[in-house]
Tab-separated table of C-alpha atoms in Angstrom:
chain	number	residue	atom	x	y	z
U	1	UNK	CA	15.745	9.759	18.206
U	2	UNK	CA	17.111	6.983	16.831
U	3	UNK	CA	17.199	5.664	13.447
U	4	UNK	CA	19.138	5.938	10.039
U	5	UNK	CA	17.340	5.741	6.601
U	6	UNK	CA	18.702	2.044	6.170
U	7	UNK	CA	17.435	0.801	9.070
U	8	UNK	CA	13.891	1.669	8.231
U	9	UNK	CA	13.889	-0.018	4.525
U	10	UNK	CA	15.873	-3.142	4.907
U	11	UNK	CA	17.242	-5.066	2.032
U	12	UNK	CA	14.327	-7.817	1.429
U	13	UNK	CA	10.757	-6.522	-0.817
U	14	UNK	CA	7.618	-6.775	0.757
U	15	UNK	CA	7.517	-9.535	-1.928
U	16	UNK	CA	9.780	-12.457	-0.064
U	17	UNK	CA	8.538	-13.713	2.806
U	18	UNK	CA	11.902	-11.363	5.109
U	19	UNK	CA	10.934	-8.721	3.552
U	20	UNK	CA	6.943	-9.356	4.259
U	21	UNK	CA	7.748	-10.089	8.088
U	22	UNK	CA	9.559	-6.707	8.310
U	23	UNK	CA	6.822	-4.898	7.170
U	24	UNK	CA	4.262	-6.242	9.585
U	25	UNK	CA	6.520	-5.621	12.357
U	26	UNK	CA	7.807	-2.200	11.852
U	27	UNK	CA	6.941	0.450	13.956
U	28	UNK	CA	8.126	4.197	13.243
U	29	UNK	CA	11.194	5.169	15.605
U	30	UNK	CA	10.323	8.182	18.018
U	31	UNK	CA	11.706	11.355	16.658
U	32	UNK	CA	11.029	13.529	19.340
U	33	UNK	CA	11.424	17.219	18.631
U	34	UNK	CA	13.912	19.069	20.887
U	35	UNK	CA	13.746	22.376	22.218
U	36	UNK	CA	15.582	25.575	20.784
U	37	UNK	CA	17.897	25.641	23.370
U	38	UNK	CA	18.864	22.067	23.069
U	39	UNK	CA	18.714	22.007	19.251
U	40	UNK	CA	21.478	25.238	19.388
U	41	UNK	CA	23.415	22.918	22.153
U	42	UNK	CA	24.359	20.019	19.647
U	43	UNK	CA	27.402	19.718	18.236
U	44	UNK	CA	27.591	19.462	14.719
U	45	UNK	CA	27.899	15.714	14.619
U	46	UNK	CA	24.774	15.082	16.754
U	47	UNK	CA	22.926	17.738	14.879
U	48	UNK	CA	23.879	15.431	11.616
U	49	UNK	CA	22.949	12.119	13.502
U	50	UNK	CA	19.262	13.679	14.442
U	51	UNK	CA	18.801	15.529	10.964
U	52	UNK	CA	19.447	12.505	9.317
U	53	UNK	CA	16.632	11.257	11.980
U	54	UNK	CA	14.107	13.357	11.266
U	55	UNK	CA	14.973	13.213	7.405
U	56	UNK	CA	13.980	9.085	7.421
U	57	UNK	CA	11.059	9.782	9.254
U	58	UNK	CA	9.464	12.040	6.669
U	59	UNK	CA	10.485	10.039	4.306
U	60	UNK	CA	8.191	6.901	5.264
U	61	UNK	CA	5.722	9.304	6.825
U	62	UNK	CA	2.954	7.849	8.686
U	63	UNK	CA	0.456	5.813	6.937
U	64	UNK	CA	-3.324	7.268	7.021
U	65	UNK	CA	-5.939	5.093	7.208
U	66	UNK	CA	-8.532	6.726	4.239
U	67	UNK	CA	-12.433	5.889	4.253
U	68	UNK	CA	-11.555	3.583	1.515
U	69	UNK	CA	-8.561	1.778	3.488
U	70	UNK	CA	-10.655	0.861	5.790
U	71	UNK	CA	-13.086	-0.177	3.745
U	72	UNK	CA	-11.227	-2.510	1.995
U	73	UNK	CA	-9.394	-4.032	5.839
U	74	UNK	CA	-12.550	-4.430	7.168
U	75	UNK	CA	-14.289	-6.127	3.713
U	76	UNK	CA	-10.913	-8.446	3.078
U	77	UNK	CA	-11.352	-9.410	7.216
U	78	UNK	CA	-14.674	-10.651	6.561
U	79	UNK	CA	-14.201	-12.149	3.502
U	80	UNK	CA	-11.677	-14.255	5.397
U	81	UNK	CA	-13.919	-15.293	8.361
U	82	UNK	CA	-16.966	-16.369	5.577
U	83	UNK	CA	-14.202	-17.816	3.485
U	84	UNK	CA	-12.607	-20.281	6.295
U	85	UNK	CA	-15.901	-21.954	6.654
U	86	UNK	CA	-16.331	-23.260	3.264
U	87	UNK	CA	-14.395	-25.640	0.728
U	88	UNK	CA	-14.945	-24.118	-2.235
U	89	UNK	CA	-16.464	-21.492	-4.272
U	90	UNK	CA	-14.473	-18.758	-1.784
U	91	UNK	CA	-15.077	-15.122	-2.606
U	92	UNK	CA	-12.499	-12.578	-3.157
U	93	UNK	CA	-11.770	-9.068	-3.366
U	94	UNK	CA	-10.490	-6.682	-6.301
U	95	UNK	CA	-8.706	-3.334	-5.931
U	96	UNK	CA	-9.201	-1.109	-8.947
U	97	UNK	CA	-8.651	2.202	-9.699
U	98	UNK	CA	-6.005	4.958	-11.042
U	99	UNK	CA	-2.568	4.763	-10.278
U	100	UNK	CA	-1.450	7.196	-7.010
U	101	UNK	CA	-5.237	6.435	-5.430
U	102	UNK	CA	-4.014	4.010	-2.555
U	103	UNK	CA	-4.112	0.391	-4.294
U	104	UNK	CA	-1.338	-1.277	-2.848
U	105	UNK	CA	-1.400	0.560	0.483
U	106	UNK	CA	-4.522	-0.792	1.191
U	107	UNK	CA	-3.810	-3.431	0.081
U	108	UNK	CA	-0.838	-4.021	2.502
U	109	UNK	CA	-2.422	-2.711	5.217
U	110	UNK	CA	-5.692	-5.669	4.856
U	111	UNK	CA	-2.147	-7.994	4.936
U	112	UNK	CA	-0.549	-6.544	8.060
U	113	UNK	CA	-4.034	-6.373	9.774
U	114	UNK	CA	-4.692	-9.549	9.452
U	115	UNK	CA	-1.410	-10.813	10.078
U	116	UNK	CA	-1.180	-9.365	13.290
U	117	UNK	CA	-4.513	-10.445	14.012
U	118	UNK	CA	-3.220	-14.034	13.407
U	119	UNK	CA	0.128	-13.629	15.758
U	120	UNK	CA	-1.817	-12.392	18.571
U	121	UNK	CA	-4.715	-15.031	18.313
U	122	UNK	CA	-2.235	-17.942	17.737
U	123	UNK	CA	-1.463	-20.290	20.734
U	124	UNK	CA	0.385	-23.313	18.983
U	125	UNK	CA	3.925	-23.369	18.211
U	126	UNK	CA	5.240	-23.827	14.656
U	127	UNK	CA	6.121	-22.107	11.129
U	128	UNK	CA	3.181	-20.710	9.626
U	129	UNK	CA	2.497	-17.704	7.121
U	130	UNK	CA	-0.830	-16.648	7.332
U	131	UNK	CA	-0.323	-13.839	4.608
U	132	UNK	CA	1.306	-13.861	1.684
U	133	UNK	CA	2.246	-11.072	-1.020
U	134	UNK	CA	3.155	-10.838	-4.739
U	135	UNK	CA	3.331	-8.771	-7.652
U	136	UNK	CA	2.779	-9.906	-11.195
U	137	UNK	CA	5.658	-8.837	-13.489
U	138	UNK	CA	4.939	-7.314	-17.117
U	139	UNK	CA	3.947	-10.161	-19.332
U	140	UNK	CA	4.151	-12.727	-16.773
U	141	UNK	CA	3.456	-16.278	-17.677
U	142	UNK	CA	1.735	-19.073	-15.899
U	143	UNK	CA	5.065	-20.523	-14.588
U	144	UNK	CA	6.534	-17.218	-13.997
U	145	UNK	CA	3.652	-16.690	-11.211
U	146	UNK	CA	4.401	-19.935	-10.009
U	147	UNK	CA	7.825	-18.598	-9.527
U	148	UNK	CA	7.160	-15.528	-8.064
U	149	UNK	CA	5.148	-17.438	-4.965
U	150	UNK	CA	7.933	-19.388	-4.346
U	151	UNK	CA	10.542	-16.466	-4.044
U	152	UNK	CA	7.949	-15.265	-1.863
U	153	UNK	CA	8.568	-17.932	0.252
U	154	UNK	CA	12.380	-18.581	-0.220
U	155	UNK	CA	11.743	-22.162	-1.855
U	156	UNK	CA	14.326	-23.527	-4.476
U	157	UNK	CA	14.148	-23.178	-8.200
U	158	UNK	CA	16.234	-25.604	-9.472
U	159	UNK	CA	16.244	-25.075	-13.354
U	160	UNK	CA	14.949	-28.464	-14.356
U	161	UNK	CA	11.726	-27.394	-12.450
U	162	UNK	CA	8.523	-26.892	-14.711
U	163	UNK	CA	5.304	-25.216	-14.053
U	164	UNK	CA	3.655	-27.970	-12.514
U	165	UNK	CA	6.217	-28.848	-9.730
U	166	UNK	CA	6.595	-25.695	-8.905
U	167	UNK	CA	2.919	-24.690	-8.639
U	168	UNK	CA	2.509	-28.100	-6.559
U	169	UNK	CA	5.278	-27.451	-4.228
U	170	UNK	CA	4.421	-24.083	-3.620
U	171	UNK	CA	0.667	-25.418	-3.151
U	172	UNK	CA	1.932	-27.794	-0.218
U	173	UNK	CA	3.865	-25.523	1.419
U	174	UNK	CA	1.079	-22.683	1.974
U	175	UNK	CA	-1.037	-25.155	3.102
U	176	UNK	CA	1.276	-26.292	5.209
U	177	UNK	CA	2.126	-22.614	6.894
U	178	UNK	CA	-1.480	-22.286	7.023
U	179	UNK	CA	-1.766	-19.139	4.700
U	180	UNK	CA	-5.359	-17.477	4.566
U	181	UNK	CA	-4.742	-14.732	3.020
U	182	UNK	CA	-2.843	-14.188	-0.368
U	183	UNK	CA	-2.212	-10.623	-1.558
U	184	UNK	CA	-1.674	-10.438	-5.461
U	185	UNK	CA	-0.710	-7.087	-6.724
U	186	UNK	CA	-0.773	-5.509	-10.449
U	187	UNK	CA	-2.871	-7.465	-11.340
U	188	UNK	CA	-3.501	-5.494	-14.513
U	189	UNK	CA	-0.380	-7.241	-16.053
U	190	UNK	CA	-2.440	-10.269	-16.738
U	191	UNK	CA	-4.531	-9.732	-20.189
U	192	UNK	CA	-6.662	-12.130	-20.681
U	193	UNK	CA	-6.708	-11.114	-24.740
U	194	UNK	CA	-3.646	-12.815	-25.499
U	195	UNK	CA	-2.965	-16.743	-24.843
U	196	UNK	CA	-0.288	-16.290	-21.944
U	197	UNK	CA	-2.348	-13.833	-20.108
U	198	UNK	CA	-5.473	-16.650	-20.210
U	199	UNK	CA	-2.726	-19.026	-18.883
U	200	UNK	CA	-1.989	-16.800	-16.165
U	201	UNK	CA	-5.117	-16.021	-14.980
U	202	UNK	CA	-5.979	-20.002	-15.189
U	203	UNK	CA	-2.870	-20.273	-12.580
U	204	UNK	CA	-4.258	-18.067	-10.690
U	205	UNK	CA	-7.486	-19.639	-10.266
U	206	UNK	CA	-6.060	-22.832	-9.943
U	207	UNK	CA	-4.035	-21.635	-6.884
U	208	UNK	CA	-7.227	-20.346	-5.390
U	209	UNK	CA	-8.986	-23.978	-5.694
U	210	UNK	CA	-5.673	-25.482	-4.075
U	211	UNK	CA	-4.922	-23.165	-1.315
U	212	UNK	CA	-7.659	-22.945	0.997
U	213	UNK	CA	-6.934	-19.070	1.562
U	214	UNK	CA	-8.869	-15.896	0.197
U	215	UNK	CA	-7.443	-14.196	-2.360
U	216	UNK	CA	-7.226	-10.567	-3.442
U	217	UNK	CA	-5.675	-8.681	-6.159
U	218	UNK	CA	-5.063	-4.939	-7.197
U	219	UNK	CA	-4.774	-3.368	-10.277
U	220	UNK	CA	-4.996	0.009	-12.297
U	221	UNK	CA	-8.607	0.027	-13.797
U	222	UNK	CA	-9.124	-3.705	-13.941
U	223	UNK	CA	-12.303	-3.422	-15.857
U	224	UNK	CA	-10.409	-1.403	-18.623
U	225	UNK	CA	-7.901	-4.193	-18.781
U	226	UNK	CA	-10.169	-6.772	-19.493
U	227	UNK	CA	-10.295	-8.825	-16.149
U	228	UNK	CA	-13.858	-9.694	-16.254
U	229	UNK	CA	-14.442	-10.246	-20.134
U	230	UNK	CA	-15.017	-13.437	-21.513
U	231	UNK	CA	-15.786	-16.778	-20.170
U	232	UNK	CA	-12.259	-16.173	-17.288
U	233	UNK	CA	-13.640	-12.993	-17.019
U	234	UNK	CA	-16.908	-13.674	-15.823
U	235	UNK	CA	-15.847	-16.669	-13.526
U	236	UNK	CA	-13.977	-13.863	-11.981
U	237	UNK	CA	-16.998	-11.200	-12.266
U	238	UNK	CA	-19.117	-14.023	-10.573
U	239	UNK	CA	-16.434	-14.840	-7.725
U	240	UNK	CA	-15.062	-11.368	-6.848
U	241	UNK	CA	-16.160	-7.749	-5.130
U	242	UNK	CA	-14.307	-5.051	-6.281
U	243	UNK	CA	-13.907	-2.161	-4.580
U	244	UNK	CA	-12.796	0.930	-6.329
U	245	UNK	CA	-10.163	3.618	-4.809
U	246	UNK	CA	-10.786	7.087	-6.541
U	247	UNK	CA	-9.216	10.549	-6.190
U	248	UNK	CA	-10.373	12.876	-2.817
U	249	UNK	CA	-13.541	14.228	-3.951
U	250	UNK	CA	-14.099	17.821	-2.842
U	251	UNK	CA	-17.295	19.039	-3.983
U	252	UNK	CA	-19.805	18.307	-0.122
U	253	UNK	CA	-18.860	19.417	2.772
U	254	UNK	CA	-18.433	16.138	3.814
U	255	UNK	CA	-15.531	15.413	1.698
U	256	UNK	CA	-13.883	18.454	1.957
U	257	UNK	CA	-14.545	17.681	5.786
U	258	UNK	CA	-12.599	13.768	5.096
U	259	UNK	CA	-9.793	15.847	2.936
U	260	UNK	CA	-9.276	18.142	5.580
U	261	UNK	CA	-9.094	15.185	8.506
U	262	UNK	CA	-6.095	13.514	6.045
U	263	UNK	CA	-4.240	16.645	5.649
U	264	UNK	CA	-4.179	17.370	9.464
U	265	UNK	CA	-3.029	13.481	10.313
U	266	UNK	CA	-0.390	14.419	7.862
U	267	UNK	CA	0.182	17.639	9.438
U	268	UNK	CA	0.677	16.445	12.631
U	269	UNK	CA	3.339	13.595	11.774
U	270	UNK	CA	5.759	16.626	11.122
U	271	UNK	CA	8.615	17.001	13.199
U	272	UNK	CA	10.074	20.711	12.193
U	273	UNK	CA	10.891	23.152	14.329
U	274	UNK	CA	9.152	26.505	13.099
U	275	UNK	CA	5.905	24.460	11.243
U	276	UNK	CA	2.732	26.158	12.783
U	277	UNK	CA	0.288	23.251	13.191
U	278	UNK	CA	-2.955	24.223	11.491
U	279	UNK	CA	-0.942	26.174	8.548
U	280	UNK	CA	-1.147	23.073	6.106
U	281	UNK	CA	-4.625	22.907	7.553
U	282	UNK	CA	-5.244	26.089	6.239
U	283	UNK	CA	-4.178	25.519	2.532
U	284	UNK	CA	-6.034	22.304	2.253
U	285	UNK	CA	-8.284	23.804	-0.402
U	286	UNK	CA	-4.425	24.578	-2.723
U	287	UNK	CA	-3.193	21.030	-1.901
U	288	UNK	CA	-6.323	19.082	-3.219
U	289	UNK	CA	-5.839	21.516	-6.428
U	290	UNK	CA	-2.473	20.820	-6.541
U	291	UNK	CA	-2.379	17.081	-6.197
U	292	UNK	CA	-6.020	16.750	-7.298
U	293	UNK	CA	-7.175	14.779	-4.990
U	294	UNK	CA	-4.386	12.074	-5.043
U	295	UNK	CA	-3.502	10.666	-2.065
U	296	UNK	CA	0.069	9.498	-3.749
U	297	UNK	CA	0.694	12.926	-4.496
U	298	UNK	CA	-0.519	14.324	-1.375
U	299	UNK	CA	1.735	12.389	0.353
U	300	UNK	CA	4.498	12.800	-1.858
U	301	UNK	CA	4.226	16.429	-1.407
U	302	UNK	CA	4.500	17.341	1.988
U	303	UNK	CA	7.421	15.172	2.238
U	304	UNK	CA	9.298	16.431	-0.241
U	305	UNK	CA	8.587	19.551	1.605
U	306	UNK	CA	9.456	18.432	4.728
U	307	UNK	CA	12.399	17.019	3.807
U	308	UNK	CA	13.364	20.610	1.690
U	309	UNK	CA	12.703	22.539	5.088
U	310	UNK	CA	15.314	20.592	7.217
U	311	UNK	CA	17.449	20.913	4.143
U	312	UNK	CA	17.698	24.443	3.453
U	313	UNK	CA	17.305	25.069	7.489
U	314	UNK	CA	13.491	27.123	6.979
U	315	UNK	CA	11.892	24.085	9.292
U	316	UNK	CA	8.523	24.781	8.188
U	317	UNK	CA	6.099	24.038	5.239
U	318	UNK	CA	4.981	27.217	3.333
U	319	UNK	CA	2.988	27.639	-0.004
U	320	UNK	CA	6.059	28.454	-1.425
U	321	UNK	CA	7.720	25.713	-0.602
U	322	UNK	CA	4.864	23.390	-1.799
U	323	UNK	CA	5.144	25.078	-5.395
U	324	UNK	CA	8.936	23.938	-5.470
U	325	UNK	CA	7.874	20.514	-5.369
U	326	UNK	CA	7.492	18.441	-8.833
U	327	UNK	CA	5.085	16.774	-8.678
U	328	UNK	CA	3.730	13.692	-11.024
U	329	UNK	CA	2.767	14.089	-14.529
U	330	UNK	CA	-1.367	13.570	-13.255
U	331	UNK	CA	-1.042	15.971	-10.676
U	332	UNK	CA	0.959	18.158	-12.764
U	333	UNK	CA	-1.092	18.064	-16.107
U	334	UNK	CA	-4.807	17.201	-14.624
U	335	UNK	CA	-6.425	18.476	-17.726
U	336	UNK	CA	-4.955	16.015	-19.773
U	337	UNK	CA	-5.460	12.796	-17.466
U	338	UNK	CA	-9.188	14.256	-16.914
U	339	UNK	CA	-9.357	14.172	-20.628
U	340	UNK	CA	-9.632	10.309	-20.291
U	341	UNK	CA	-13.392	9.099	-19.377
U	342	UNK	CA	-12.972	6.838	-16.167
U	343	UNK	CA	-15.352	3.538	-15.736
U	344	UNK	CA	-18.163	3.642	-13.383
U	345	UNK	CA	-17.041	2.212	-10.057
U	346	UNK	CA	-18.472	1.463	-6.453
U	347	UNK	CA	-16.672	4.277	-4.070
U	348	UNK	CA	-16.565	3.721	-0.807
U	349	UNK	CA	-18.698	5.036	2.495
U	350	UNK	CA	-17.564	8.056	4.278
U	351	UNK	CA	-15.150	8.099	7.135
U	352	UNK	CA	-13.069	9.908	9.063
U	353	UNK	CA	-9.123	9.807	8.153
U	354	UNK	CA	-6.729	8.395	10.999
U	355	UNK	CA	-3.399	7.680	10.847
U	356	UNK	CA	-2.108	4.048	11.264
U	357	UNK	CA	0.880	2.734	11.865
U	358	UNK	CA	2.967	1.165	9.001
U	359	UNK	CA	4.642	2.290	5.443
U	360	UNK	CA	2.826	2.543	2.707
């Protein structure tokens, strides 16, 4: 029984090398569920500490390896291997889909798996940064994007540095550090329909040419955002495979089994004293209807209900308790969202959901 919420969160986001290192190395602290006699024997201070550790545990509940996450991790690792043998025309990957379907989670899990593999195989001393993770700010310029890479690395950014200076500095450092996987999130913030967006896209292309690494992008419905439009878009489309993250379907037996496996994995991670294992699985139909099959909504729903069960002393998740949780607009108003036609995309093959370590 260890850990506070602040210990789990840290102070640096994963878009810095310190925050990324913490994310990769993070192991959830073990929270042992006490027997009722031991629980009742705790002093008020010890009970507060125990409950705080359980609340922190549920706030960062286990990340589940869904079929799509598995496909993205495997595809990304294959691309890194293939790209290591070529100096030109390296291939990349784009993860696209609706908000809340697990794009960022999959992107970071790919990076985590790869960096842990590199660390295990590494046989030499010296500085090394296998993976870089950055997000594209809204309306980012080419210079701002280059600065995001510099900030990840902790490089100084004097006011007199221009885009070329920053870009050269970033490329030189990443080559020295042996970076071979670059993750770029929120790619939908680049619009090829604008001059600034086109220049920012060119900046990414230039970085990919200078840095001997595999580039993986993630963004909301990037095809609708115009990322594959025009000459620049065709260049991207010709070099990048795409995998779509979608809400969990629930029509076939296999799909229902996958959803149930996901619910079961989350339920087995709970640390509540009166919760009966299997009760959430029996609510699988309700949970799918309530969340629209969105993994982000499901995770929030269960985590929120678990924390509230500790707060109110019920120590179990019930349908009534789940009904009190306010979800995101997409989950609470599915008809409004469904009225907008979705583009046709390639989806991931079937596979069982399984828990994996790490944070969402």
